[in-house]
Amino acid sequence: MTLITAGTHTNLMEHKVIRTSGRGGAFCNSCCNEIPCGEDRHEWRMHLSSNKWHNGSFWTTQCRECFKKSITDWRDSINNTLEILEK
């Protein structure tokens, strides 16, 4: 499982870190807090190999803390699933 950043994608995920600019800032889709101007935000979308119609259609914007929690939860869930499959 490979995650490539800087706007490129693999079969798994596309991820960009964007410095928030403009008047209003951006909002985290998870915690709903504003990401102020000058702060980094994480934008990502999944690339599903089984459903080409939805592939990469839905962008999610998260603050650093929520993005870190999301990918940590995914990692733990995948590792738990692999442990179950290996039994």
JSON list of C-alpha atoms in Angstrom, two decimals:
[
{"chain": "A", "resi": 1, "resn": "MET", "atom": "CA", "xyz": [0.00, 0.00, 0.00]},
{"chain": "A", "resi": 2, "resn": "THR", "atom": "CA", "xyz": [1.66, 3.20, -1.18]},
{"chain": "A", "resi": 3, "resn": "LEU", "atom": "CA", "xyz": [0.64, 6.78, -0.57]},
{"chain": "A", "resi": 4, "resn": "ILE", "atom": "CA", "xyz": [2.15, 9.32, -2.93]},
{"chain": "A", "resi": 5, "resn": "THR", "atom": "CA", "xyz": [1.70, 12.98, -2.03]},
{"chain": "A", "resi": 6, "resn": "ALA", "atom": "CA", "xyz": [2.19, 16.25, -3.92]},
{"chain": "A", "resi": 7, "resn": "GLY", "atom": "CA", "xyz": [-0.86, 15.85, -6.13]},
{"chain": "A", "resi": 8, "resn": "THR", "atom": "CA", "xyz": [-0.01, 12.49, -7.70]},
{"chain": "A", "resi": 9, "resn": "HIS", "atom": "CA", "xyz": [-2.03, 9.36, -7.10]},
{"chain": "A", "resi": 10, "resn": "THR", "atom": "CA", "xyz": [-1.78, 5.62, -6.99]},
{"chain": "A", "resi": 11, "resn": "ASN", "atom": "CA", "xyz": [-4.55, 3.04, -7.02]},
{"chain": "A", "resi": 12, "resn": "LEU", "atom": "CA", "xyz": [-5.22, 3.95, -3.43]},
{"chain": "A", "resi": 13, "resn": "MET", "atom": "CA", "xyz": [-5.32, 7.64, -2.64]},
{"chain": "A", "resi": 14, "resn": "GLU", "atom": "CA", "xyz": [-4.54, 11.12, -3.88]},
{"chain": "A", "resi": 15, "resn": "HIS", "atom": "CA", "xyz": [-3.34, 13.55, -1.20]},
{"chain": "A", "resi": 16, "resn": "LYS", "atom": "CA", "xyz": [-2.41, 17.25, -1.31]},
{"chain": "A", "resi": 17, "resn": "VAL", "atom": "CA", "xyz": [-1.22, 19.62, 1.39]},
{"chain": "A", "resi": 18, "resn": "ILE", "atom": "CA", "xyz": [-2.45, 23.13, 0.59]},
{"chain": "A", "resi": 19, "resn": "ARG", "atom": "CA", "xyz": [-1.68, 26.36, 2.39]},
{"chain": "A", "resi": 20, "resn": "THR", "atom": "CA", "xyz": [-5.06, 27.96, 3.10]},
{"chain": "A", "resi": 21, "resn": "SER", "atom": "CA", "xyz": [-5.39, 31.43, 1.63]},
{"chain": "A", "resi": 22, "resn": "GLY", "atom": "CA", "xyz": [-8.11, 33.91, 0.80]},
{"chain": "A", "resi": 23, "resn": "ARG", "atom": "CA", "xyz": [-10.60, 35.71, 2.95]},
{"chain": "A", "resi": 24, "resn": "GLY", "atom": "CA", "xyz": [-12.56, 32.96, 4.64]},
{"chain": "A", "resi": 25, "resn": "GLY", "atom": "CA", "xyz": [-10.17, 30.10, 5.13]},
{"chain": "A", "resi": 26, "resn": "ALA", "atom": "CA", "xyz": [-11.47, 26.53, 4.83]},
{"chain": "A", "resi": 27, "resn": "PHE", "atom": "CA", "xyz": [-13.35, 24.14, 7.10]},
{"chain": "A", "resi": 28, "resn": "CYS", "atom": "CA", "xyz": [-12.40, 20.63, 8.18]},
{"chain": "A", "resi": 29, "resn": "ASN", "atom": "CA", "xyz": [-14.96, 18.06, 7.01]},
{"chain": "A", "resi": 30, "resn": "SER", "atom": "CA", "xyz": [-14.42, 16.05, 10.21]},
{"chain": "A", "resi": 31, "resn": "CYS", "atom": "CA", "xyz": [-14.33, 18.47, 13.14]},
{"chain": "A", "resi": 32, "resn": "CYS", "atom": "CA", "xyz": [-15.99, 21.40, 11.27]},
{"chain": "A", "resi": 33, "resn": "ASN", "atom": "CA", "xyz": [-13.41, 23.84, 12.67]},
{"chain": "A", "resi": 34, "resn": "GLU", "atom": "CA", "xyz": [-12.11, 26.59, 10.43]},
{"chain": "A", "resi": 35, "resn": "ILE", "atom": "CA", "xyz": [-8.63, 26.12, 9.02]},
{"chain": "A", "resi": 36, "resn": "PRO", "atom": "CA", "xyz": [-7.35, 29.70, 9.16]},
{"chain": "A", "resi": 37, "resn": "CYS", "atom": "CA", "xyz": [-5.52, 31.46, 6.35]},
{"chain": "A", "resi": 38, "resn": "GLY", "atom": "CA", "xyz": [-1.82, 30.60, 6.39]},
{"chain": "A", "resi": 39, "resn": "GLU", "atom": "CA", "xyz": [-2.40, 27.12, 7.90]},
{"chain": "A", "resi": 40, "resn": "ASP", "atom": "CA", "xyz": [-1.98, 23.89, 5.94]},
{"chain": "A", "resi": 41, "resn": "ARG", "atom": "CA", "xyz": [-5.00, 21.76, 5.12]},
{"chain": "A", "resi": 42, "resn": "HIS", "atom": "CA", "xyz": [-5.05, 18.20, 3.81]},
{"chain": "A", "resi": 43, "resn": "GLU", "atom": "CA", "xyz": [-7.20, 17.37, 0.79]},
{"chain": "A", "resi": 44, "resn": "TRP", "atom": "CA", "xyz": [-7.52, 13.75, -0.27]},
{"chain": "A", "resi": 45, "resn": "ARG", "atom": "CA", "xyz": [-9.68, 11.37, -2.25]},
{"chain": "A", "resi": 46, "resn": "MET", "atom": "CA", "xyz": [-9.77, 7.64, -2.68]},
{"chain": "A", "resi": 47, "resn": "HIS", "atom": "CA", "xyz": [-9.17, 5.88, -5.98]},
{"chain": "A", "resi": 48, "resn": "LEU", "atom": "CA", "xyz": [-11.25, 2.74, -6.11]},
{"chain": "A", "resi": 49, "resn": "SER", "atom": "CA", "xyz": [-10.27, 0.09, -8.63]},
{"chain": "A", "resi": 50, "resn": "SER", "atom": "CA", "xyz": [-13.69, -1.59, -8.55]},
{"chain": "A", "resi": 51, "resn": "ASN", "atom": "CA", "xyz": [-15.93, 1.42, -9.21]},
{"chain": "A", "resi": 52, "resn": "LYS", "atom": "CA", "xyz": [-14.58, 3.60, -12.00]},
{"chain": "A", "resi": 53, "resn": "TRP", "atom": "CA", "xyz": [-17.60, 5.95, -11.96]},
{"chain": "A", "resi": 54, "resn": "HIS", "atom": "CA", "xyz": [-16.89, 7.16, -8.41]},
{"chain": "A", "resi": 55, "resn": "ASN", "atom": "CA", "xyz": [-13.12, 6.91, -8.79]},
{"chain": "A", "resi": 56, "resn": "GLY", "atom": "CA", "xyz": [-11.59, 10.08, -7.32]},
{"chain": "A", "resi": 57, "resn": "SER", "atom": "CA", "xyz": [-14.82, 12.07, -7.37]},
{"chain": "A", "resi": 58, "resn": "PHE", "atom": "CA", "xyz": [-15.14, 13.09, -3.75]},
{"chain": "A", "resi": 59, "resn": "TRP", "atom": "CA", "xyz": [-12.51, 15.34, -2.16]},
{"chain": "A", "resi": 60, "resn": "THR", "atom": "CA", "xyz": [-12.26, 15.52, 1.62]},
{"chain": "A", "resi": 61, "resn": "THR", "atom": "CA", "xyz": [-10.69, 18.50, 3.40]},
{"chain": "A", "resi": 62, "resn": "GLN", "atom": "CA", "xyz": [-9.25, 17.98, 6.87]},
{"chain": "A", "resi": 63, "resn": "CYS", "atom": "CA", "xyz": [-7.12, 19.83, 9.37]},
{"chain": "A", "resi": 64, "resn": "ARG", "atom": "CA", "xyz": [-3.79, 18.25, 10.24]},
{"chain": "A", "resi": 65, "resn": "GLU", "atom": "CA", "xyz": [-5.07, 16.60, 13.43]},
{"chain": "A", "resi": 66, "resn": "CYS", "atom": "CA", "xyz": [-8.12, 15.02, 11.78]},
{"chain": "A", "resi": 67, "resn": "PHE", "atom": "CA", "xyz": [-6.11, 13.81, 8.78]},
{"chain": "A", "resi": 68, "resn": "LYS", "atom": "CA", "xyz": [-3.53, 12.24, 11.09]},
{"chain": "A", "resi": 69, "resn": "LYS", "atom": "CA", "xyz": [-6.31, 10.52, 13.09]},
{"chain": "A", "resi": 70, "resn": "SER", "atom": "CA", "xyz": [-7.97, 9.24, 9.89]},
{"chain": "A", "resi": 71, "resn": "ILE", "atom": "CA", "xyz": [-4.85, 7.66, 8.45]},
{"chain": "A", "resi": 72, "resn": "THR", "atom": "CA", "xyz": [-3.84, 6.24, 11.83]},
{"chain": "A", "resi": 73, "resn": "ASP", "atom": "CA", "xyz": [-7.30, 4.67, 12.22]},
{"chain": "A", "resi": 74, "resn": "TRP", "atom": "CA", "xyz": [-7.06, 3.24, 8.67]},
{"chain": "A", "resi": 75, "resn": "ARG", "atom": "CA", "xyz": [-3.62, 1.79, 9.40]},
{"chain": "A", "resi": 76, "resn": "ASP", "atom": "CA", "xyz": [-4.83, 0.16, 12.62]},
{"chain": "A", "resi": 77, "resn": "SER", "atom": "CA", "xyz": [-7.96, -1.20, 10.96]},
{"chain": "A", "resi": 78, "resn": "ILE", "atom": "CA", "xyz": [-6.00, -2.65, 8.04]},
{"chain": "A", "resi": 79, "resn": "ASN", "atom": "CA", "xyz": [-3.45, -4.22, 10.39]},
{"chain": "A", "resi": 80, "resn": "ASN", "atom": "CA", "xyz": [-6.24, -5.76, 12.50]},
{"chain": "A", "resi": 81, "resn": "THR", "atom": "CA", "xyz": [-7.93, -7.15, 9.39]},
{"chain": "A", "resi": 82, "resn": "LEU", "atom": "CA", "xyz": [-4.66, -8.63, 8.16]},
{"chain": "A", "resi": 83, "resn": "GLU", "atom": "CA", "xyz": [-4.08, -10.29, 11.54]},
{"chain": "A", "resi": 84, "resn": "ILE", "atom": "CA", "xyz": [-7.54, -11.87, 11.37]},
{"chain": "A", "resi": 85, "resn": "LEU", "atom": "CA", "xyz": [-6.93, -13.10, 7.81]},
{"chain": "A", "resi": 86, "resn": "GLU", "atom": "CA", "xyz": [-3.59, -14.63, 8.77]},
{"chain": "A", "resi": 87, "resn": "LYS", "atom": "CA", "xyz": [-5.16, -16.83, 11.47]}
]
